[in-house]
XYZ file of C-alpha atoms in Angstrom:
674
model
C 0.000 0.000 0.000
C 2.706 2.438 1.118
C 4.559 2.275 -2.169
C 1.500 3.207 -4.188
C 0.821 6.255 -2.064
C 4.356 7.448 -2.498
C 4.420 6.936 -6.224
C 1.478 9.008 -7.394
C 2.473 12.455 -6.078
C 6.008 11.977 -7.403
C 4.759 11.511 -10.919
C 2.648 14.654 -10.712
C 5.508 16.807 -9.498
C 7.781 15.711 -12.353
C 5.115 16.514 -14.921
C 4.296 19.888 -13.457
C 7.961 20.817 -13.635
C 8.066 19.717 -17.281
C 4.973 21.700 -18.047
C 6.228 24.875 -16.476
C 9.408 25.108 -18.545
C 8.100 23.921 -21.910
C 4.365 24.665 -21.986
C 4.730 28.193 -23.398
C 6.569 26.872 -26.492
C 3.605 24.671 -27.355
C 1.028 27.342 -26.480
C 2.561 29.747 -29.007
C 1.926 27.238 -31.811
C -1.798 27.943 -31.330
C -1.474 31.778 -31.468
C -3.970 33.334 -33.959
C -1.234 35.608 -35.389
C 0.831 33.671 -38.009
C 3.871 35.892 -37.303
C 3.828 34.861 -33.610
C 3.461 31.223 -34.614
C 6.516 31.493 -36.872
C 8.555 33.180 -34.129
C 7.365 30.491 -31.688
C 8.577 27.709 -33.988
C 11.952 29.458 -34.439
C 12.337 29.871 -30.642
C 11.393 26.213 -30.211
C 14.053 25.251 -32.762
C 16.716 27.098 -30.785
C 15.517 25.596 -27.484
C 15.710 21.973 -28.588
C 19.057 21.912 -30.381
C 21.245 19.465 -28.454
C 18.758 19.314 -25.571
C 17.257 15.823 -25.343
C 15.276 16.603 -22.235
C 13.588 19.569 -23.862
C 12.799 17.428 -26.947
C 11.139 14.763 -24.816
C 9.131 17.415 -22.907
C 7.770 18.986 -26.067
C 6.751 15.598 -27.443
C 4.951 14.742 -24.182
C 3.132 18.072 -24.368
C 1.781 17.305 -27.841
C 3.930 19.596 -30.009
C 4.250 17.022 -32.800
C 0.638 16.830 -34.078
C 0.458 20.640 -34.098
C 3.773 20.990 -35.992
C 2.608 18.404 -38.524
C -0.702 20.236 -38.910
C 1.092 23.546 -39.597
C 3.492 21.785 -42.003
C 0.588 20.416 -44.051
C -1.651 23.508 -44.056
C -1.703 25.181 -47.455
C -2.453 28.472 -45.640
C 0.910 28.274 -43.758
C 3.696 30.340 -45.269
C 6.549 28.438 -46.898
C 8.906 29.782 -44.248
C 6.684 28.432 -41.447
C 6.335 25.029 -43.132
C 10.101 24.822 -43.571
C 10.797 25.780 -39.934
C 8.292 23.110 -38.782
C 10.179 20.499 -40.823
C 13.457 21.656 -39.268
C 12.098 21.387 -35.687
C 10.653 17.940 -36.405
C 14.056 16.931 -37.783
C 15.658 18.146 -34.584
C 13.151 16.249 -32.395
C 13.956 13.132 -34.441
C 17.625 13.536 -33.565
C 16.836 12.677 -29.945
C 16.228 9.225 -28.522
C 14.594 6.178 -30.083
C 11.487 6.945 -28.040
C 11.237 10.307 -29.764
C 11.307 8.603 -33.156
C 8.616 6.138 -32.059
C 6.379 9.057 -31.032
C 6.978 10.830 -34.353
C 6.217 7.689 -36.382
C 3.058 7.084 -34.321
C 1.907 10.612 -35.219
C 2.216 9.657 -38.926
C 5.154 11.944 -39.615
C 6.296 9.831 -42.585
C 3.251 10.255 -44.879
C 3.116 13.957 -43.957
C 6.764 14.537 -44.944
C 6.493 12.407 -48.109
C 3.493 14.549 -49.085
C 5.637 17.611 -48.466
C 8.116 16.441 -51.132
C 5.505 17.285 -53.790
C 6.068 20.996 -53.080
C 8.303 22.732 -55.627
C 10.412 24.728 -53.159
C 13.885 23.184 -52.834
C 14.666 24.446 -49.336
C 11.404 22.974 -47.991
C 12.051 19.697 -49.840
C 15.549 19.464 -48.323
C 14.179 20.084 -44.807
C 11.583 17.313 -45.287
C 14.203 14.934 -46.677
C 16.626 15.674 -43.852
C 13.952 14.793 -41.308
C 12.854 11.692 -43.277
C 16.495 10.586 -43.443
C 16.848 10.875 -39.640
C 13.608 8.967 -39.033
C 14.363 6.182 -41.520
C 17.907 5.465 -40.336
C 16.594 4.718 -36.846
C 16.288 0.995 -36.052
C 12.804 1.553 -34.599
C 11.265 2.799 -37.866
C 9.615 0.096 -40.024
C 11.369 0.417 -43.415
C 8.240 -0.888 -45.124
C 6.736 2.595 -44.682
C 8.905 3.796 -47.564
C 7.231 1.331 -49.936
C 3.573 1.666 -48.860
C 2.738 4.233 -51.538
C 4.097 3.063 -54.934
C 4.534 6.646 -56.201
C 7.151 7.493 -53.548
C 10.230 5.695 -54.968
C 9.903 7.118 -58.523
C 9.347 10.587 -57.044
C 12.486 10.275 -54.887
C 14.449 9.166 -57.991
C 13.269 12.323 -59.783
C 14.444 14.514 -56.863
C 18.013 13.110 -57.031
C 19.024 15.706 -59.591
C 17.862 18.727 -57.540
C 20.884 19.297 -55.277
C 23.766 17.648 -53.430
C 21.614 17.637 -50.296
C 18.753 15.768 -51.963
C 21.326 13.301 -53.345
C 22.879 12.693 -49.947
C 19.590 12.275 -48.038
C 17.804 10.154 -50.649
C 20.698 7.741 -51.195
C 21.063 7.445 -47.425
C 17.338 6.590 -47.152
C 17.661 3.994 -49.930
C 20.789 2.463 -48.388
C 18.969 2.074 -45.062
C 15.628 0.890 -46.371
C 16.790 -1.777 -48.803
C 16.486 -4.862 -46.610
C 14.896 -7.631 -48.724
C 15.050 -9.003 -52.290
C 11.665 -7.304 -52.908
C 13.111 -3.932 -51.907
C 16.093 -4.512 -54.214
C 13.740 -5.273 -57.097
C 11.569 -2.177 -56.522
C 14.627 0.102 -56.466
C 16.186 -1.685 -59.459
C 12.982 -1.409 -61.508
C 12.742 2.298 -60.799
C 16.177 2.936 -62.247
C 18.282 3.022 -59.065
C 21.425 1.932 -60.919
C 21.324 4.508 -63.715
C 20.260 7.271 -61.308
C 22.789 6.575 -58.559
C 25.885 5.542 -60.587
C 26.821 9.132 -61.599
C 26.795 10.113 -57.901
C 29.900 7.940 -57.329
C 31.972 10.750 -58.826
C 30.112 13.602 -57.085
C 32.315 16.386 -55.676
C 30.692 15.748 -52.264
C 32.268 12.934 -50.203
C 28.989 12.349 -48.337
C 27.123 11.812 -51.615
C 29.816 9.459 -52.967
C 29.756 7.484 -49.739
C 25.960 7.072 -49.586
C 25.824 6.129 -53.287
C 28.454 3.454 -52.625
C 26.429 2.118 -49.686
C 23.369 1.921 -51.950
C 25.260 -0.302 -54.373
C 26.440 -2.608 -51.603
C 22.886 -3.240 -50.338
C 21.495 -3.523 -53.887
C 24.090 -6.081 -55.018
C 24.012 -8.329 -51.925
C 23.028 -11.853 -53.062
C 21.351 -10.335 -56.117
C 22.494 -11.687 -59.486
C 20.255 -9.373 -61.511
C 21.711 -6.227 -59.931
C 25.285 -7.575 -59.942
C 25.205 -8.584 -63.614
C 23.857 -5.131 -64.489
C 26.532 -3.332 -62.438
C 29.347 -5.058 -64.333
C 28.327 -3.292 -67.527
C 27.704 0.169 -66.075
C 30.036 2.964 -67.129
C 30.590 6.049 -64.983
C 32.131 8.851 -66.991
C 33.534 6.283 -69.445
C 35.045 4.091 -66.711
C 33.802 0.629 -65.713
C 32.005 0.593 -62.382
C 34.237 -2.164 -60.993
C 37.250 0.073 -61.674
C 35.573 2.952 -59.841
C 35.170 0.600 -56.850
C 38.829 -0.484 -57.145
C 39.889 3.173 -57.017
C 37.778 3.654 -53.902
C 39.711 0.866 -52.143
C 43.055 2.661 -52.424
C 44.877 3.023 -49.124
C 44.627 6.834 -49.134
C 40.804 6.721 -49.169
C 38.821 6.864 -45.904
C 38.449 3.403 -44.315
C 34.651 3.482 -44.558
C 34.937 4.007 -48.297
C 37.559 1.269 -48.781
C 35.432 -1.210 -46.830
C 32.169 -0.419 -48.603
C 33.788 -0.599 -52.047
C 35.288 -3.970 -51.084
C 31.803 -5.138 -50.043
C 30.367 -4.100 -53.432
C 32.999 -6.127 -55.307
C 32.610 -9.057 -52.887
C 28.851 -9.176 -53.434
C 29.236 -8.898 -57.220
C 31.733 -11.756 -57.121
C 29.536 -13.971 -54.933
C 26.549 -13.301 -57.204
C 28.580 -14.621 -60.150
C 29.135 -11.310 -61.940
C 32.933 -11.222 -61.380
C 35.175 -14.304 -61.508
C 36.967 -15.312 -58.303
C 40.307 -15.231 -60.156
C 39.742 -11.715 -61.527
C 42.542 -9.299 -60.604
C 40.115 -6.879 -58.991
C 39.265 -9.651 -56.487
C 42.640 -11.353 -55.998
C 44.920 -8.312 -56.102
C 42.600 -5.593 -54.778
C 39.507 -6.710 -52.833
C 41.038 -9.584 -50.866
C 44.146 -7.624 -49.713
C 41.938 -4.627 -48.819
C 39.743 -6.827 -46.593
C 42.777 -8.454 -44.970
C 44.077 -4.943 -44.133
C 40.792 -4.257 -42.328
C 41.575 -7.120 -39.934
C 44.709 -5.514 -38.522
C 44.717 -4.376 -34.914
C 45.274 -0.776 -36.050
C 41.647 -0.695 -37.198
C 38.602 0.113 -35.069
C 36.471 -2.726 -33.721
C 33.597 -2.224 -36.219
C 36.051 -2.161 -39.131
C 37.747 -5.370 -37.983
C 34.366 -7.078 -37.551
C 33.067 -5.993 -40.944
C 36.369 -6.719 -42.673
C 36.571 -10.272 -41.304
C 32.911 -11.089 -41.974
C 33.077 -9.780 -45.542
C 36.323 -11.652 -46.218
C 34.781 -14.875 -44.829
C 31.843 -14.411 -47.197
C 34.063 -13.637 -50.206
C 36.154 -16.793 -50.028
C 33.585 -19.206 -48.568
C 33.058 -21.175 -51.834
C 36.547 -20.825 -53.286
C 39.562 -22.866 -52.196
C 42.041 -20.738 -54.172
C 40.978 -17.533 -52.409
C 41.219 -19.384 -49.074
C 44.799 -20.371 -49.871
C 45.748 -16.862 -50.979
C 44.169 -15.266 -47.881
C 45.893 -17.730 -45.544
C 49.308 -16.484 -46.683
C 48.421 -12.778 -46.897
C 49.797 -10.527 -44.131
C 49.900 -13.315 -41.495
C 46.102 -13.320 -41.449
C 45.809 -16.459 -39.282
C 47.838 -14.945 -36.432
C 46.289 -11.501 -36.989
C 42.916 -13.066 -36.177
C 44.299 -14.422 -32.899
C 44.471 -10.760 -31.808
C 40.681 -10.567 -32.122
C 40.555 -12.550 -28.875
C 43.219 -10.521 -27.081
C 42.849 -6.894 -28.122
C 39.264 -5.751 -28.498
C 40.435 -2.143 -28.871
C 42.536 -0.904 -31.724
C 46.012 0.434 -31.003
C 44.817 3.923 -31.932
C 41.988 3.891 -29.355
C 44.082 3.163 -26.255
C 43.893 6.767 -25.007
C 40.121 7.066 -25.450
C 38.285 5.834 -22.345
C 34.855 5.988 -23.936
C 36.125 3.969 -26.874
C 37.730 1.328 -24.627
C 34.485 0.940 -22.735
C 32.515 0.566 -25.979
C 34.976 -2.005 -27.333
C 34.854 -4.142 -24.199
C 31.065 -4.256 -24.464
C 31.316 -5.295 -28.123
C 34.306 -7.649 -27.902
C 32.000 -10.634 -28.518
C 31.365 -9.317 -32.054
C 35.088 -9.616 -32.754
C 35.167 -13.202 -31.514
C 32.194 -14.052 -33.686
C 33.855 -12.512 -36.751
C 37.131 -14.339 -36.085
C 35.369 -17.707 -35.770
C 33.481 -17.056 -39.013
C 36.666 -16.199 -40.856
C 38.542 -19.223 -39.470
C 35.597 -21.405 -40.539
C 35.751 -20.035 -44.069
C 39.550 -20.259 -44.275
C 39.658 -23.859 -43.114
C 36.676 -25.244 -44.985
C 38.731 -27.094 -47.627
C 42.464 -27.116 -47.156
C 44.191 -29.502 -44.726
C 47.309 -27.295 -44.315
C 45.239 -24.235 -43.452
C 43.321 -26.213 -40.814
C 46.598 -27.317 -39.292
C 47.790 -23.713 -39.248
C 44.573 -22.633 -37.488
C 44.613 -25.339 -34.801
C 48.273 -24.616 -34.106
C 47.525 -20.933 -33.467
C 47.930 -20.188 -29.749
C 45.118 -21.644 -27.600
C 42.862 -21.908 -30.633
C 41.038 -25.060 -29.569
C 40.514 -23.666 -26.047
C 39.065 -20.505 -27.557
C 36.637 -22.491 -29.686
C 35.619 -24.628 -26.717
C 34.893 -21.554 -24.588
C 33.109 -19.959 -27.570
C 30.676 -22.877 -27.593
C 29.353 -21.885 -24.186
C 29.327 -18.072 -24.519
C 26.142 -16.213 -23.659
C 25.852 -14.658 -27.131
C 24.018 -16.992 -29.495
C 25.875 -15.484 -32.470
C 29.241 -16.339 -30.950
C 28.102 -19.901 -30.190
C 26.923 -20.313 -33.787
C 30.180 -18.932 -35.213
C 32.282 -21.106 -32.879
C 30.413 -24.238 -33.880
C 30.782 -23.283 -37.565
C 34.511 -22.994 -37.007
C 34.586 -26.343 -35.229
C 32.581 -27.934 -38.053
C 35.043 -26.627 -40.621
C 38.001 -28.072 -38.690
C 36.179 -31.368 -38.045
C 36.354 -32.146 -41.761
C 39.974 -33.073 -41.194
C 40.814 -36.659 -40.249
C 44.073 -35.483 -38.740
C 42.411 -32.837 -36.536
C 39.788 -35.355 -35.363
C 42.580 -37.669 -34.258
C 44.662 -34.993 -32.547
C 43.474 -31.585 -31.358
C 39.799 -32.598 -31.135
C 40.657 -35.548 -28.944
C 43.117 -33.618 -26.777
C 40.518 -30.955 -25.976
C 37.497 -33.249 -25.449
C 35.610 -30.980 -27.828
C 32.641 -33.334 -27.801
C 31.642 -32.367 -24.253
C 30.682 -28.710 -24.880
C 29.274 -29.809 -28.240
C 26.896 -32.248 -26.583
C 25.874 -29.558 -24.115
C 25.188 -27.178 -26.994
C 22.852 -29.754 -28.552
C 20.586 -29.856 -25.500
C 18.391 -26.832 -26.225
C 19.698 -24.680 -29.032
C 17.886 -22.897 -31.881
C 17.730 -24.789 -35.187
C 20.616 -23.049 -36.946
C 22.981 -23.908 -34.073
C 21.601 -27.455 -33.948
C 22.240 -27.999 -37.666
C 25.897 -26.961 -37.369
C 26.479 -28.742 -34.068
C 24.910 -31.989 -35.292
C 26.921 -31.842 -38.542
C 30.063 -31.557 -36.456
C 28.917 -34.440 -34.297
C 28.500 -36.560 -37.462
C 32.196 -36.022 -38.173
C 33.202 -36.809 -34.586
C 31.327 -40.116 -34.831
C 33.309 -41.361 -37.836
C 34.949 -44.652 -36.984
C 38.503 -43.324 -36.953
C 37.719 -40.583 -34.468
C 38.973 -41.273 -30.914
C 36.063 -39.212 -29.516
C 33.589 -41.861 -30.648
C 33.842 -44.018 -27.517
C 33.271 -41.343 -24.835
C 30.449 -39.800 -26.880
C 28.670 -43.152 -27.033
C 28.727 -43.372 -23.268
C 27.203 -39.920 -22.841
C 23.685 -40.763 -24.028
C 24.148 -39.373 -27.506
C 21.956 -42.020 -29.134
C 18.750 -40.709 -27.529
C 19.696 -37.188 -28.554
C 20.256 -38.157 -32.195
C 17.044 -40.178 -32.321
C 15.143 -37.096 -31.200
C 16.765 -35.073 -34.019
C 15.389 -37.546 -36.569
C 11.897 -36.463 -35.511
C 12.537 -32.785 -36.213
C 10.437 -30.795 -38.702
C 13.640 -29.510 -40.254
C 14.970 -31.832 -43.012
C 18.548 -30.684 -42.276
C 18.236 -31.840 -38.660
C 16.644 -35.155 -39.647
C 19.511 -35.763 -42.084
C 22.151 -34.964 -39.465
C 20.507 -37.100 -36.789
C 20.281 -40.139 -39.034
C 23.719 -39.475 -40.580
C 25.338 -39.446 -37.153
C 23.568 -42.715 -36.282
C 24.781 -44.164 -39.582
C 28.390 -43.191 -38.762
C 27.948 -44.604 -35.279
C 26.676 -47.951 -36.575
C 29.605 -48.334 -38.980
C 31.653 -51.377 -37.871
C 30.104 -51.009 -34.414
C 29.716 -53.900 -31.993
C 26.383 -55.607 -31.537
C 25.616 -53.759 -28.278
C 25.679 -50.348 -30.003
C 23.575 -51.565 -32.920
C 20.920 -53.056 -30.660
C 20.852 -49.805 -28.673
C 20.360 -47.752 -31.875
C 17.464 -49.918 -33.053
C 15.904 -49.811 -29.593
C 16.237 -46.045 -29.162
C 15.088 -45.191 -32.671
C 12.234 -47.694 -32.616
C 11.161 -49.629 -35.696
C 8.215 -47.317 -36.272
C 10.472 -44.271 -36.600
C 12.985 -46.221 -38.704
C 10.281 -47.089 -41.232
C 8.867 -43.582 -41.125
C 12.322 -42.343 -42.152
C 12.402 -44.890 -44.984
C 9.404 -43.101 -46.490
C 10.720 -39.587 -45.763
C 9.978 -37.090 -48.567
C 13.570 -35.806 -48.351
C 15.942 -37.937 -50.488
C 18.927 -37.145 -48.265
C 17.088 -38.482 -45.224
C 16.123 -41.621 -47.146
C 19.711 -42.200 -48.356
C 21.180 -41.819 -44.869
C 18.502 -44.109 -43.372
C 19.370 -46.758 -45.962
C 23.030 -46.220 -45.056
C 22.170 -46.789 -41.397
C 20.260 -49.962 -42.262
C 23.170 -51.190 -44.359
C 25.588 -50.569 -41.470
C 23.272 -52.351 -39.023
C 23.179 -55.369 -41.358
C 26.905 -55.734 -41.808
C 28.181 -58.951 -40.208
C 26.480 -62.348 -40.312
C 25.447 -62.673 -36.657
C 24.156 -59.055 -36.754
C 22.294 -59.652 -40.022
C 20.589 -62.749 -38.650
C 19.764 -61.102 -35.346
C 18.253 -57.933 -36.842
C 16.360 -59.890 -39.495
C 14.976 -62.401 -36.991
C 13.335 -59.571 -35.038
C 12.527 -57.066 -37.831
C 12.791 -59.115 -41.026
C 9.209 -58.797 -42.150
C 9.152 -54.983 -41.874
C 12.581 -54.587 -43.487
C 11.582 -56.744 -46.468
C 8.406 -54.684 -46.796
C 10.363 -51.444 -46.812
C 12.799 -52.828 -49.416
C 9.848 -53.859 -51.624
C 8.249 -50.422 -51.374
C 11.468 -48.644 -52.310
C 12.277 -50.947 -55.249
C 8.745 -50.441 -56.582
C 8.632 -46.679 -55.946
C 9.730 -43.677 -58.001
C 13.254 -43.356 -56.601
C 16.659 -42.302 -57.908
C 19.293 -44.813 -59.071
C 21.332 -44.025 -55.915
C 18.428 -44.919 -53.621
C 17.688 -48.166 -55.455
C 21.354 -49.142 -55.561
C 21.668 -48.602 -51.800
C 18.508 -50.710 -51.285
C 19.844 -53.582 -53.418
C 23.080 -53.458 -51.397
C 21.003 -53.930 -48.243
C 19.327 -56.889 -49.931
C 22.776 -58.321 -50.782
C 23.712 -58.007 -47.086
C 20.524 -59.854 -46.092
C 21.394 -62.555 -48.666
C 24.715 -62.986 -46.852
C 23.064 -63.936 -43.526
C 22.828 -67.611 -42.508
C 19.143 -67.640 -41.623
C 18.263 -64.244 -43.061
C 18.730 -65.348 -46.693
C 15.622 -67.553 -46.365
C 13.536 -64.345 -46.200
C 14.578 -63.727 -49.803
C 14.481 -67.320 -51.009
C 10.885 -67.808 -49.835
C 9.778 -64.521 -51.408
C 9.291 -65.121 -55.139
C 8.165 -61.545 -55.695
C 11.525 -60.316 -54.347
C 13.446 -62.795 -56.527
C 11.582 -61.491 -59.603
C 12.617 -57.946 -58.620
C 16.265 -59.016 -58.366
C 15.945 -60.610 -61.803
C 14.476 -57.388 -63.213
C 17.362 -55.309 -61.852
C 19.967 -57.767 -63.214
C 18.648 -56.840 -66.643
C 18.341 -53.111 -65.900
C 19.953 -50.509 -68.192
C 21.997 -49.082 -65.301
C 25.221 -50.975 -64.535
C 25.253 -49.975 -60.843
C 21.858 -51.623 -60.323
C 22.890 -54.708 -62.333
C 26.003 -55.088 -60.175
C 24.120 -54.786 -56.881
C 21.434 -57.261 -58.009
C 24.065 -59.759 -59.202
C 25.716 -59.430 -55.781
C 22.448 -60.595 -54.167
C 22.310 -63.722 -56.344
C 25.986 -64.427 -55.784
C 25.409 -64.420 -52.006
C 22.357 -66.683 -52.309
C 24.123 -69.435 -54.340
C 27.474 -69.391 -52.529
C 28.704 -72.981 -52.330
C 30.187 -73.470 -48.896
C 26.909 -72.844 -47.093
C 24.074 -75.083 -45.866
C 21.299 -75.557 -48.396
C 23.261 -73.991 -51.255
C 22.323 -76.881 -53.572
C 18.560 -76.327 -53.121
C 18.970 -72.579 -53.619
C 21.025 -73.092 -56.771
C 18.383 -75.452 -58.192
C 15.497 -73.091 -57.466
C 17.289 -70.122 -59.008
C 18.310 -72.175 -62.099
C 14.647 -73.106 -62.583
C 13.691 -69.428 -62.337
C 16.086 -68.589 -65.210
C 18.881 -66.871 -63.237
C 21.652 -69.004 -64.821
C 20.694 -67.799 -68.295
C 20.862 -64.193 -67.113
C 24.263 -64.749 -65.450
C 25.505 -66.355 -68.646
C 24.416 -63.306 -70.637
C 26.106 -60.981 -68.106
C 29.462 -62.778 -68.527
C 29.510 -61.072 -71.939
C 28.733 -57.603 -70.448
C 30.809 -54.647 -71.635
C 31.408 -53.449 -68.058
C 34.445 -55.367 -66.683
C 33.186 -55.339 -63.049
C 29.814 -56.742 -64.018
C 31.418 -59.347 -66.251
C 33.716 -60.518 -63.398
C 30.880 -60.585 -60.884
C 28.756 -62.758 -63.224
C 31.671 -65.136 -63.911
C 32.299 -65.562 -60.155
C 28.634 -66.411 -59.639
C 28.660 -68.894 -62.557
C 31.628 -70.699 -61.009
C 29.440 -71.559 -57.985
C 27.349 -73.721 -60.303
C 30.430 -75.440 -61.763
C 32.129 -76.221 -58.463
């Protein structure tokens, strides 16, 4: 009770204080004399400059709707309308809450309407305010695209002055967030209209135009292919970007130009071995990673470089030997602040708060560098404390850092040598398993992919992981809605079952459950189906195992095999299925499940005569296993299969053009002659 009593009067006293100092500014906006109103707006403008408290007070007191009303009134003088736009622009320069209030009062449609006026000074004031509102993270960018006449009108205003060029390109650069936005801007002539601005005398205009091109080209082939052919004052656009990356240009310009060329390259418009990429863009981005640069520059440089070379092994090799990049990245963990910022306390404080962004960027770049080349991976893992850094990255509070660390780990886990050495030494699997407990899907996909690699038979981590309850975890992944997670869950189980002992196999079948196993065998995703067949093949790999699995699940497995061989499936899927059948034919008791199933024998016969050699080989393998001499009952099996016409087919296959098939058929024929 007490607290409530205390609170109410406090709130009143604060408001009354606010009202006293700012009320008269708002009152003057309602004066009947237009001259007094104008003077009131000018006084208000002077009162709010640099004064956030005053801005907030005026918004609370309702100044915004009145200013917007005056701005839109045709009876207001041009001077008054312009001053209103200037004050609104100043209010927008305050806090995010101020912007929210302005947007809620529908400032955007009012200002866009104002752009239809012919007076340049008024237009510039409206644009300046629009620019400030749109670059705030709290403003929904979609508001720029609501009215389809706005973008073409903004394009037409680009030629009016350097100010309109700067504000409009800045609005475009900030509001182009999706492929749809890119298309709208592209269709309204963004490229032709903005390209000439790259050689504007104003640095601000050049810079905003450059930013526009980076957001337009990102993952957009249509824009990128168009940019390649654009000429600016007779010079190719890519060459203009190359010039902007020169060391004497401001860092922001170098970085943004490098992003433009990176995006054009990734979209397929510039070859990865083009000089402008190898000799200019890549070295420029590596320079951005040095500890002389500010934190944001190092983050952006590393992330852009990671993106540039992600698909290309040659660029990865070049980057790995440029300017000691691998050891330069180790500094991302040690020195969040650049050398130049050491004297600036505010900067140091900022950098400590944002140091996690550096770690994320470093992990991303290491992941990209090491995604293909064994020597680079070795170089990375031998960098001081690298594995410890990754392990601690896996349990950081920032989800982005965890994702980047697991990406880095995944990249390194592609190396047999690293799996046998550094991964084992650092028990990497422990934090990885912990990460899999309750992570968002994108982390799960990466973490489970890495786990697949750790479960390969040559990896020393396999044993301890098995004891940690991983099987249940993987079985639950196979039930995910995400195909990528189902694939990884079943893939890891497949790797785990490879040459495993009976205990592990029985545990996998028990944990997965036959129902789920057969659900996966009819999964719409081919990758899931292939990996499930791979798992089944690994479960049925030695005679005692084959007989044991088939004695308990034979009927269902034969049913699944029938369905797949009859269904519309790829050659790979059918080949894998016939290989499973060949494994079943190799069992002591299991082979009877085939011999007593005439329908299945007819299917094998059909595939022995198939047009695809892989399927013929796999089917012949089945027959070979069924008629093998040294085994009980081989005589009866040979007789039955001779009567069904298999000997004639084998005889025909001994003349096959494929040497493997020919040999396989001859070996099978010899069983009859022995």
